[in-house]
mmCIF file of C-alpha atoms in Angstrom:
data_model
loop_
_atom_site.group_PDB
_atom_site.id
_atom_site.type_symbol
_atom_site.label_atom_id
_atom_site.label_comp_id
_atom_site.label_asym_id
_atom_site.label_seq_id
_atom_site.Cartn_x
_atom_site.Cartn_y
_atom_site.Cartn_z
ATOM 1 C CA LEU A 1 0.000 0.000 0.000
ATOM 2 C CA VAL A 2 1.332 3.419 -1.037
ATOM 3 C CA MET A 3 -0.073 6.811 -0.044
ATOM 4 C CA VAL A 4 0.480 10.357 -1.297
ATOM 5 C CA PHE A 5 -0.597 13.251 0.932
ATOM 6 C CA TYR A 6 -1.531 16.714 -0.398
ATOM 7 C CA GLY A 7 -1.469 19.845 1.749
ATOM 8 C CA SER A 8 -1.793 23.597 1.374
ATOM 9 C CA ASN A 9 2.014 23.829 1.019
ATOM 10 C CA GLY A 10 2.568 20.969 -1.442
ATOM 11 C CA LYS A 11 2.479 17.180 -1.562
ATOM 12 C CA SER A 12 4.522 14.338 -0.125
ATOM 13 C CA ASN A 13 6.528 11.805 -2.062
ATOM 14 C CA PRO A 14 4.813 8.393 -2.289
ATOM 15 C CA VAL A 15 4.885 6.900 1.217
ATOM 16 C CA SER A 16 5.106 3.114 1.237
ATOM 17 C CA MET A 17 3.485 1.305 4.136
ATOM 18 C CA GLU A 18 6.039 -1.486 3.807
ATOM 19 C CA ASN A 19 8.269 -1.835 6.897
ATOM 20 C CA LYS A 20 6.391 0.896 8.759
ATOM 21 C CA VAL A 21 5.710 0.360 12.440
ATOM 22 C CA GLU A 22 2.270 -1.225 12.487
ATOM 23 C CA HIS A 23 -0.271 -2.366 15.059
ATOM 24 C CA GLN A 24 -2.584 -5.179 13.986
ATOM 25 C CA ALA A 25 -6.025 -5.821 15.493
ATOM 26 C CA LYS A 26 -8.488 -8.055 13.644
ATOM 27 C CA SER A 27 -9.251 -6.266 10.362
ATOM 28 C CA GLU A 28 -7.595 -2.998 11.414
ATOM 29 C CA THR A 29 -3.991 -1.985 10.773
ATOM 30 C CA THR A 30 -2.376 1.170 12.172
ATOM 31 C CA TYR A 31 0.782 2.619 10.590
ATOM 32 C CA ASP A 32 3.100 5.238 12.060
ATOM 33 C CA ILE A 33 4.350 7.527 9.308
ATOM 34 C CA TYR A 34 6.198 10.845 9.279
ATOM 35 C CA LEU A 35 5.429 13.595 6.785
ATOM 36 C CA PRO A 36 7.381 16.772 5.999
ATOM 37 C CA SER A 37 6.229 19.527 8.330
ATOM 38 C CA ASP A 38 5.827 21.954 5.418
ATOM 39 C CA LEU A 39 2.765 20.225 3.869
ATOM 40 C CA GLY A 40 0.432 22.583 5.740
ATOM 41 C CA MET A 41 -3.265 21.679 6.097
ATOM 42 C CA LEU A 42 -3.885 18.307 4.418
ATOM 43 C CA TYR A 43 -6.710 18.315 1.859
ATOM 44 C CA LYS A 44 -6.295 15.101 -0.168
ATOM 45 C CA VAL A 45 -4.956 11.537 0.122
ATOM 46 C CA ARG A 46 -4.246 9.143 -2.759
ATOM 47 C CA LEU A 47 -3.881 5.363 -2.309
ATOM 48 C CA ASP A 48 -2.432 2.671 -4.565
ATOM 49 C CA LEU A 49 -1.321 -0.946 -4.443
ATOM 50 C CA GLN A 50 2.108 -1.390 -5.997
ATOM 51 C CA GLY A 51 3.662 -4.476 -7.558
ATOM 52 C CA LEU A 52 0.419 -5.767 -9.076
ATOM 53 C CA GLU A 53 1.733 -6.332 -12.596
ATOM 54 C CA ASN A 54 1.754 -10.129 -12.265
ATOM 55 C CA ASN A 55 -0.490 -10.441 -9.247
ATOM 56 C CA ILE A 56 -4.249 -10.612 -8.823
ATOM 57 C CA SER A 57 -4.178 -9.647 -5.138
ATOM 58 C CA GLN A 58 -6.808 -7.184 -4.000
ATOM 59 C CA LEU A 59 -7.336 -5.111 -0.881
ATOM 60 C CA SER A 60 -10.776 -4.244 0.454
ATOM 61 C CA LEU A 61 -10.738 -0.850 2.165
ATOM 62 C CA HIS A 62 -13.626 -0.212 4.533
ATOM 63 C CA HIS A 63 -12.563 2.694 6.707
ATOM 64 C CA PHE A 64 -9.698 5.200 6.820
ATOM 65 C CA LYS A 65 -8.701 7.180 9.908
ATOM 66 C CA MET A 66 -5.799 9.609 10.253
ATOM 67 C CA GLN A 67 -4.609 11.475 13.343
ATOM 68 C CA ASN A 68 -1.902 14.093 13.830
ATOM 69 C CA ILE A 69 -0.139 12.878 16.977
ATOM 70 C CA SER A 70 1.012 16.425 17.793
ATOM 71 C CA THR A 71 -2.290 18.305 17.515
ATOM 72 C CA LEU A 72 -4.631 15.270 17.869
ATOM 73 C CA ASP A 73 -6.567 16.559 14.821
ATOM 74 C CA THR A 74 -8.440 13.499 13.535
ATOM 75 C CA PHE A 75 -9.979 12.713 10.150
ATOM 76 C CA SER A 76 -11.974 9.594 9.291
ATOM 77 C CA LEU A 77 -13.817 8.387 6.215
ATOM 78 C CA THR A 78 -15.825 5.312 5.210
ATOM 79 C CA ILE A 79 -14.486 4.083 1.833
ATOM 80 C CA ASN A 80 -15.888 0.591 1.102
ATOM 81 C CA LYS A 81 -13.903 0.120 -2.110
ATOM 82 C CA THR A 82 -11.477 -2.500 -3.361
ATOM 83 C CA LEU A 83 -8.027 -1.777 -4.775
ATOM 84 C CA PRO A 84 -7.284 -1.968 -7.608
ATOM 85 C CA LEU A 85 -10.600 -0.594 -8.856
ATOM 86 C CA SER A 86 -10.215 -2.907 -11.880
ATOM 87 C CA LEU A 87 -7.443 -5.322 -12.792
ATOM 88 C CA ASN A 88 -6.764 -3.538 -16.067
ATOM 89 C CA GLY A 89 -7.896 -0.010 -15.292
ATOM 90 C CA ASP A 90 -7.128 2.821 -12.909
ATOM 91 C CA ARG A 91 -5.332 1.563 -9.798
ATOM 92 C CA TRP A 92 -5.496 4.731 -7.737
ATOM 93 C CA ILE A 93 -8.197 5.833 -5.346
ATOM 94 C CA GLU A 94 -8.189 9.319 -3.847
ATOM 95 C CA PHE A 95 -10.439 11.200 -1.512
ATOM 96 C CA PRO A 96 -10.649 14.678 0.070
ATOM 97 C CA VAL A 97 -9.715 15.230 3.695
ATOM 98 C CA GLU A 98 -12.661 16.824 5.520
ATOM 99 C CA TRP A 99 -11.773 18.896 8.574
ATOM 100 C CA PRO A 100 -14.401 20.432 10.891
ATOM 101 C CA LEU A 101 -15.517 23.949 9.886
ATOM 102 C CA LYS A 102 -13.535 23.772 6.627
ATOM 103 C CA GLU A 103 -15.019 23.309 3.171
ATOM 104 C CA SER A 104 -13.657 20.187 1.499
ATOM 105 C CA LEU A 105 -13.232 19.338 -2.171
ATOM 106 C CA SER A 106 -15.386 16.727 -3.923
ATOM 107 C CA VAL A 107 -14.530 13.662 -5.997
ATOM 108 C CA VAL A 108 -15.020 14.236 -9.731
ATOM 109 C CA THR A 109 -15.141 11.860 -12.711
ATOM 110 C CA TYR A 110 -13.062 13.239 -15.603
ATOM 111 C CA HIS A 111 -13.326 12.301 -19.280
ATOM 112 C CA LEU A 112 -9.989 12.438 -21.104
ATOM 113 C CA THR A 113 -10.283 11.958 -24.887
ATOM 114 C CA VAL A 114 -7.085 11.207 -26.805
ATOM 115 C CA PHE A 115 -6.927 12.047 -30.525
ATOM 116 C CA SER A 116 -4.129 10.257 -32.361
ATOM 117 C CA ARG A 117 -3.169 8.375 -35.534
ATOM 118 C CA ASN A 118 -1.692 5.023 -34.539
ATOM 119 C CA ILE A 119 -1.744 4.439 -30.779
ATOM 120 C CA LEU A 120 -4.494 1.817 -30.827
ATOM 121 C CA SER A 121 -2.542 -0.516 -33.114
ATOM 122 C CA GLU A 122 0.391 -0.421 -30.663
ATOM 123 C CA ARG A 123 -1.535 -0.359 -27.384
ATOM 124 C CA ASN A 124 -0.561 -3.886 -26.261
ATOM 125 C CA LEU A 125 3.146 -3.007 -26.467
ATOM 126 C CA VAL A 126 3.010 0.596 -25.269
ATOM 127 C CA HIS A 127 2.727 1.932 -21.716
ATOM 128 C CA MET A 128 1.357 5.455 -21.479
ATOM 129 C CA THR A 129 0.337 7.467 -18.428
ATOM 130 C CA ALA A 130 -0.952 10.976 -17.900
ATOM 131 C CA CYS A 131 -0.624 13.202 -14.852
ATOM 132 C CA ILE A 132 -3.156 16.040 -14.890
ATOM 133 C CA TYR A 133 -2.334 19.236 -12.996
ATOM 134 C CA GLY A 134 -4.745 21.890 -11.764
ATOM 135 C CA SER A 135 -4.982 24.631 -9.169
ATOM 136 C CA HIS A 136 -5.830 21.956 -6.517
ATOM 137 C CA GLY A 137 -2.905 19.599 -7.170
ATOM 138 C CA ASP A 138 -2.541 16.682 -9.573
ATOM 139 C CA THR A 139 -3.876 13.202 -10.275
ATOM 140 C CA GLY A 140 -0.572 11.346 -10.180
ATOM 141 C CA ASP A 141 0.348 9.100 -13.108
ATOM 142 C CA ARG A 142 -2.802 7.408 -14.454
ATOM 143 C CA SER A 143 -2.762 4.661 -17.084
ATOM 144 C CA LEU A 144 -4.296 5.620 -20.447
ATOM 145 C CA LEU A 145 -4.319 2.371 -22.424
ATOM 146 C CA GLN A 146 -5.752 -0.206 -20.027
ATOM 147 C CA SER A 147 -9.488 0.420 -20.078
ATOM 148 C CA LEU A 148 -10.713 2.392 -23.110
ATOM 149 C CA GLN A 149 -14.202 3.698 -23.858
ATOM 150 C CA ASP A 150 -15.859 5.124 -26.993
ATOM 151 C CA VAL A 151 -13.099 3.917 -29.346
ATOM 152 C CA GLN A 152 -13.337 5.435 -32.830
ATOM 153 C CA GLN A 153 -10.943 4.337 -35.542
ATOM 154 C CA ARG A 154 -10.692 5.557 -39.122
ATOM 155 C CA GLU A 155 -7.988 5.214 -41.752
ATOM 156 C CA ASP A 156 -5.818 8.098 -40.579
ATOM 157 C CA ASN A 157 -7.534 9.245 -37.411
ATOM 158 C CA GLU A 158 -8.539 7.644 -34.141
ATOM 159 C CA SER A 159 -9.778 8.649 -30.718
ATOM 160 C CA PHE A 160 -10.580 6.967 -27.433
ATOM 161 C CA LEU A 161 -11.949 7.941 -24.055
ATOM 162 C CA VAL A 162 -10.294 7.339 -20.676
ATOM 163 C CA ILE A 163 -12.354 7.775 -17.495
ATOM 164 C CA LEU A 164 -10.547 8.957 -14.364
ATOM 165 C CA GLU A 165 -11.780 9.626 -10.843
ATOM 166 C CA ALA A 166 -9.977 12.265 -8.804
ATOM 167 C CA VAL A 167 -10.541 14.896 -6.163
ATOM 168 C CA GLU A 168 -11.539 18.019 -8.102
ATOM 169 C CA LEU A 169 -8.507 19.711 -9.654
ATOM 170 C CA GLY A 170 -9.897 23.231 -10.044
ATOM 171 C CA GLU A 171 -8.734 25.152 -13.119
ATOM 172 C CA LEU A 172 -6.675 22.748 -15.222
ATOM 173 C CA ASP A 173 -3.142 23.765 -16.034
ATOM 174 C CA LYS A 174 -1.177 21.069 -17.870
ATOM 175 C CA VAL A 175 -0.856 17.355 -18.634
ATOM 176 C CA VAL A 176 2.410 15.413 -18.370
ATOM 177 C CA LEU A 177 2.607 12.303 -20.574
ATOM 178 C CA LEU A 178 4.995 9.406 -19.867
ATOM 179 C CA ILE A 179 5.494 6.971 -22.756
ATOM 180 C CA SER A 180 7.491 3.742 -22.972
ATOM 181 C CA SER A 181 7.320 0.672 -25.213
ATOM 182 C CA LYS A 182 8.441 -2.953 -25.475
ATOM 183 C CA THR A 183 9.319 -2.395 -29.125
ATOM 184 C CA ASP A 184 10.596 0.449 -31.307
ATOM 185 C CA CYS A 185 7.690 2.504 -32.612
ATOM 186 C CA LYS A 186 6.520 5.994 -33.487
ATOM 187 C CA LEU A 187 3.345 7.290 -31.823
ATOM 188 C CA ASP A 188 1.552 10.220 -33.409
ATOM 189 C CA ILE A 189 -0.558 12.179 -30.893
ATOM 190 C CA LYS A 190 -2.677 15.101 -32.053
ATOM 191 C CA LYS A 191 -4.406 16.525 -28.991
ATOM 192 C CA LEU A 192 -6.168 15.808 -25.699
ATOM 193 C CA HIS A 193 -9.625 16.962 -24.594
ATOM 194 C CA LEU A 194 -10.406 16.981 -20.876
ATOM 195 C CA LYS A 195 -13.660 17.760 -19.083
ATOM 196 C CA GLU A 196 -15.839 16.729 -16.163
ATOM 197 C CA ALA A 197 -18.084 13.801 -17.056
ATOM 198 C CA VAL A 198 -21.338 15.435 -15.901
ATOM 199 C CA LYS A 199 -20.718 18.726 -17.727
ATOM 200 C CA GLU A 200 -20.654 19.591 -21.420
ATOM 201 C CA HIS A 201 -18.309 22.504 -20.743
ATOM 202 C CA PRO A 202 -15.665 23.636 -20.084
ATOM 203 C CA ILE A 203 -13.502 21.464 -22.354
ATOM 204 C CA TYR A 204 -9.770 21.939 -21.825
ATOM 205 C CA VAL A 205 -7.829 21.412 -25.054
ATOM 206 C CA PHE A 206 -4.173 20.361 -24.969
ATOM 207 C CA GLU A 207 -2.581 20.590 -28.429
ATOM 208 C CA VAL A 208 0.245 18.069 -28.959
ATOM 209 C CA ASN A 209 0.734 17.522 -32.713
ATOM 210 C CA GLU A 210 3.885 15.495 -32.276
ATOM 211 C CA ALA A 211 5.201 12.077 -33.329
ATOM 212 C CA PHE A 212 7.141 10.411 -30.508
ATOM 213 C CA SER A 213 9.916 7.991 -31.467
ATOM 214 C CA VAL A 214 9.877 5.401 -28.683
ATOM 215 C CA ASN A 215 12.797 2.968 -28.392
ATOM 216 C CA ALA A 216 12.415 -0.384 -26.666
ATOM 217 C CA ASN A 217 14.072 -0.805 -23.271
ATOM 218 C CA GLU A 218 15.155 2.851 -23.137
ATOM 219 C CA SER A 219 14.039 5.363 -20.528
ATOM 220 C CA GLU A 220 10.479 6.614 -20.908
ATOM 221 C CA ILE A 221 9.677 9.782 -22.821
ATOM 222 C CA GLN A 222 8.219 12.646 -20.780
ATOM 223 C CA LYS A 223 6.199 15.388 -22.461
ATOM 224 C CA GLU A 224 4.688 18.379 -20.643
ATOM 225 C CA ILE A 225 1.668 19.830 -22.468
ATOM 226 C CA PRO A 226 0.241 23.158 -21.251
ATOM 227 C CA VAL A 227 -3.446 23.922 -21.812
ATOM 228 C CA SER A 228 -3.836 25.495 -25.274
ATOM 229 C CA PHE A 229 -7.338 26.910 -24.905
ATOM 230 C CA VAL A 230 -10.654 26.299 -23.159
ATOM 231 C CA ILE A 231 -14.030 25.757 -24.816
ATOM 232 C CA ARG A 232 -16.770 27.076 -22.538
ATOM 233 C CA GLY A 233 -19.647 27.302 -25.004
ATOM 234 C CA ASP A 234 -19.594 31.111 -25.024
ATOM 235 C CA LYS A 235 -17.531 33.072 -27.572
ATOM 236 C CA GLN A 236 -16.556 35.923 -25.214
ATOM 237 C CA GLU A 237 -15.636 33.501 -22.418
ATOM 238 C CA ASN A 238 -13.549 31.453 -24.850
ATOM 239 C CA GLU A 239 -11.691 34.605 -25.892
ATOM 240 C CA ASN A 240 -11.041 35.536 -22.268
ATOM 241 C CA ASP A 241 -9.892 31.995 -21.496
ATOM 242 C CA ASN A 242 -7.474 31.989 -24.413
ATOM 243 C CA ASN A 243 -5.923 35.216 -23.116
ATOM 244 C CA LEU A 244 -5.748 33.690 -19.626
ATOM 245 C CA CYS A 245 -4.066 30.558 -21.018
ATOM 246 C CA ARG A 246 -1.465 32.739 -22.710
ATOM 247 C CA GLU A 247 -0.751 34.499 -19.410
ATOM 248 C CA VAL A 248 -0.593 31.158 -17.595
ATOM 249 C CA ARG A 249 1.916 29.814 -20.141
ATOM 250 C CA GLU A 250 4.123 32.875 -19.635
ATOM 251 C CA ALA A 251 3.931 32.462 -15.842
ATOM 252 C CA ARG A 252 4.646 28.734 -16.157
ATOM 253 C CA ASN A 253 7.992 29.480 -17.767
ATOM 254 C CA LEU A 254 9.094 31.061 -14.470
ATOM 255 C CA THR A 255 10.395 29.089 -11.501
ATOM 256 C CA GLU A 256 10.119 30.408 -7.932
ATOM 257 C CA TYR A 257 12.978 29.835 -5.512
ATOM 258 C CA THR A 258 12.994 30.408 -1.754
ATOM 259 C CA ILE A 259 16.451 31.523 -0.642
ATOM 260 C CA LYS A 260 17.525 31.337 3.011
ATOM 261 C CA VAL A 261 20.766 33.191 3.801
ATOM 262 C CA TYR A 262 22.517 32.350 7.102
ATOM 263 C CA THR A 263 24.848 35.032 8.489
ATOM 264 C CA GLY A 264 27.451 33.672 10.907
ATOM 265 C CA ASP A 265 27.225 34.178 14.669
ATOM 266 C CA LYS A 266 30.548 35.836 15.390
ATOM 267 C CA ARG A 267 31.814 39.358 15.964
ATOM 268 C CA GLY A 268 31.567 41.569 12.888
ATOM 269 C CA ALA A 269 29.714 38.913 10.886
ATOM 270 C CA GLY A 270 26.919 41.189 9.620
ATOM 271 C CA THR A 271 27.085 43.549 6.659
ATOM 272 C CA ASP A 272 25.399 46.755 5.534
ATOM 273 C CA ALA A 273 26.483 46.254 1.920
ATOM 274 C CA ASN A 274 24.133 45.353 -0.952
ATOM 275 C CA VAL A 275 24.112 41.582 -1.478
ATOM 276 C CA HIS A 276 23.423 39.946 -4.845
ATOM 277 C CA ILE A 277 23.003 36.349 -6.061
ATOM 278 C CA ILE A 278 23.084 34.482 -9.394
ATOM 279 C CA LEU A 279 21.760 30.916 -9.771
ATOM 280 C CA PHE A 280 23.403 28.467 -12.176
ATOM 281 C CA GLY A 281 21.391 25.462 -13.415
ATOM 282 C CA SER A 282 21.926 22.514 -15.721
ATOM 283 C CA GLU A 283 20.248 24.394 -18.605
ATOM 284 C CA ASP A 284 20.885 28.101 -18.023
ATOM 285 C CA LYS A 285 21.679 30.748 -15.418
ATOM 286 C CA SER A 286 19.469 33.375 -13.807
ATOM 287 C CA GLU A 287 19.828 37.123 -13.991
ATOM 288 C CA VAL A 288 21.450 39.003 -11.078
ATOM 289 C CA PHE A 289 19.087 39.404 -8.095
ATOM 290 C CA GLU A 290 19.582 41.987 -5.350
ATOM 291 C CA LEU A 291 18.691 40.420 -1.987
ATOM 292 C CA SER A 292 17.188 43.423 -0.253
ATOM 293 C CA GLN A 293 13.644 42.530 0.899
ATOM 294 C CA SER A 294 14.063 39.953 3.668
ATOM 295 C CA LEU A 295 10.819 38.272 4.750
ATOM 296 C CA GLU A 296 11.917 38.225 8.413
ATOM 297 C CA GLN A 297 14.264 41.143 9.077
ATOM 298 C CA GLN A 298 13.873 44.831 8.328
ATOM 299 C CA ASP A 299 17.677 45.106 8.333
ATOM 300 C CA PRO A 300 19.015 41.971 6.608
ATOM 301 C CA PHE A 301 22.335 40.152 7.054
ATOM 302 C CA GLU A 302 22.800 40.836 10.762
ATOM 303 C CA ARG A 303 24.956 38.633 12.997
ATOM 304 C CA GLY A 304 23.442 35.181 13.692
ATOM 305 C CA LYS A 305 20.289 35.892 11.685
ATOM 306 C CA VAL A 306 18.544 34.008 8.868
ATOM 307 C CA ASP A 307 17.025 36.018 6.014
ATOM 308 C CA THR A 308 14.505 34.563 3.553
ATOM 309 C CA PHE A 309 13.981 35.874 0.027
ATOM 310 C CA LYS A 310 11.711 34.750 -2.799
ATOM 311 C CA ILE A 311 12.700 35.203 -6.431
ATOM 312 C CA LYS A 312 11.219 34.155 -9.771
ATOM 313 C CA THR A 313 13.363 33.481 -12.791
ATOM 314 C CA LYS A 314 13.252 31.649 -16.112
ATOM 315 C CA LYS A 315 13.632 27.871 -16.067
ATOM 316 C CA ILE A 316 17.310 27.026 -15.581
ATOM 317 C CA GLY A 317 17.071 23.278 -14.918
ATOM 318 C CA SER A 318 18.451 21.513 -11.867
ATOM 319 C CA LEU A 319 20.332 23.930 -9.606
ATOM 320 C CA GLN A 320 24.085 23.312 -9.631
ATOM 321 C CA SER A 321 25.894 26.340 -8.154
ATOM 322 C CA ILE A 322 25.462 29.944 -7.070
ATOM 323 C CA GLU A 323 27.424 33.165 -7.132
ATOM 324 C CA ILE A 324 26.833 35.386 -4.111
ATOM 325 C CA GLY A 325 28.609 38.565 -3.072
ATOM 326 C CA HIS A 326 28.198 42.243 -2.208
ATOM 327 C CA ASP A 327 29.260 45.669 -3.488
ATOM 328 C CA GLY A 328 31.423 46.633 -0.497
ATOM 329 C CA LYS A 329 29.350 49.727 0.267
ATOM 330 C CA GLY A 330 28.657 50.960 3.784
ATOM 331 C CA PHE A 331 30.751 51.474 6.875
ATOM 332 C CA ALA A 332 30.623 47.804 7.919
ATOM 333 C CA SER A 333 30.712 45.948 4.623
ATOM 334 C CA ASP A 334 32.655 42.836 5.697
ATOM 335 C CA TRP A 335 30.363 39.826 5.911
ATOM 336 C CA PHE A 336 30.728 36.302 7.320
ATOM 337 C CA LEU A 337 28.419 34.043 5.324
ATOM 338 C CA GLU A 338 27.670 30.675 6.919
ATOM 339 C CA LYS A 339 25.527 29.017 4.214
ATOM 340 C CA VAL A 340 22.730 29.465 1.692
ATOM 341 C CA GLU A 341 19.750 27.101 1.395
ATOM 342 C CA ILE A 342 17.614 27.258 -1.758
ATOM 343 C CA THR A 343 14.249 25.506 -2.218
ATOM 344 C CA ASP A 344 12.902 24.770 -5.689
ATOM 345 C CA ALA A 345 9.228 23.966 -5.026
ATOM 346 C CA SER A 346 8.603 22.887 -8.630
ATOM 347 C CA ARG A 347 11.143 20.061 -8.241
ATOM 348 C CA ASN A 348 10.449 19.440 -4.546
ATOM 349 C CA SER A 349 14.207 19.938 -3.952
ATOM 350 C CA VAL A 350 16.310 21.763 -1.355
ATOM 351 C CA TYR A 351 19.927 22.694 -2.143
ATOM 352 C CA CYS A 352 22.486 23.683 0.494
ATOM 353 C CA PHE A 353 25.601 25.729 -0.321
ATOM 354 C CA ASN A 354 28.042 25.916 2.600
ATOM 355 C CA CYS A 355 30.417 28.890 2.732
ATOM 356 C CA ASN A 356 31.701 29.389 6.316
ATOM 357 C CA ARG A 357 33.920 32.327 5.482
#
């Protein structure tokens, strides 16, 4: 059993229940798990059974209860479902966390229609998943080729429907495809349509128009597809949505970093000079940022203090190194820098650069 927890400050990595401390009593099992403290208020949990490829094992889930051992906040839910939901279909089950006096999200059935040229002829040899992202998190990787509905196949065009259940995602943002194959092939994908099953609109359209060359036994292909436009059934709304999508795409090309700067705790460690930083990644480097607006201190870079800054820059890939320094201005410009910690929320990564000089 694997769980993923979503909170107001992000989501956890998949947490496996294997080898966790457990307490068994009849049909009830209690696990002790530890989550990052920065998840904030939990709002969603996703469950899966792993290692089912050659196994027909199933797990009947009747009731789920979760308690924060620090605050004693408790959440419980009656599930009465069996994992996997079908042997060939979607293996995940997710549900909203309902806290007293707080409005919770609801579970929604989504219809994802794939328009392509030749996927259906290769479906038995190809593995393809989609992770759908919205303003309320993501669905995790969901299989696309196991249980198809409404299959339509013509000479040069085809389409099929995939039905997914997930806690409502809010405004949809992007889809990430993962593709692998047991044999060399080329898969031609035109576009994706995504909407709620009970509603005609809105329909989120993700234009792909790409042929993917998939090689057997090589690492899977990953393709991020931002929303191209939204069909809402009203011309003016569609126009507004297209403008919004353009703005979202521009914002998506920026990455936000949280920078914590630790000034040493020794005599004369602080500085009144103007400090700057440049980030170097695997793909590019950032512009020069002046670190002047500390989130904690009115006067930054004082002895023994930690200053936090937030910056947004173009995508530079995985962070590799930094350049940090100051302009030497001010009466007390010398500075003893202990270390710099940088968090890249988009990659769920924290980087530490020790200086100690």
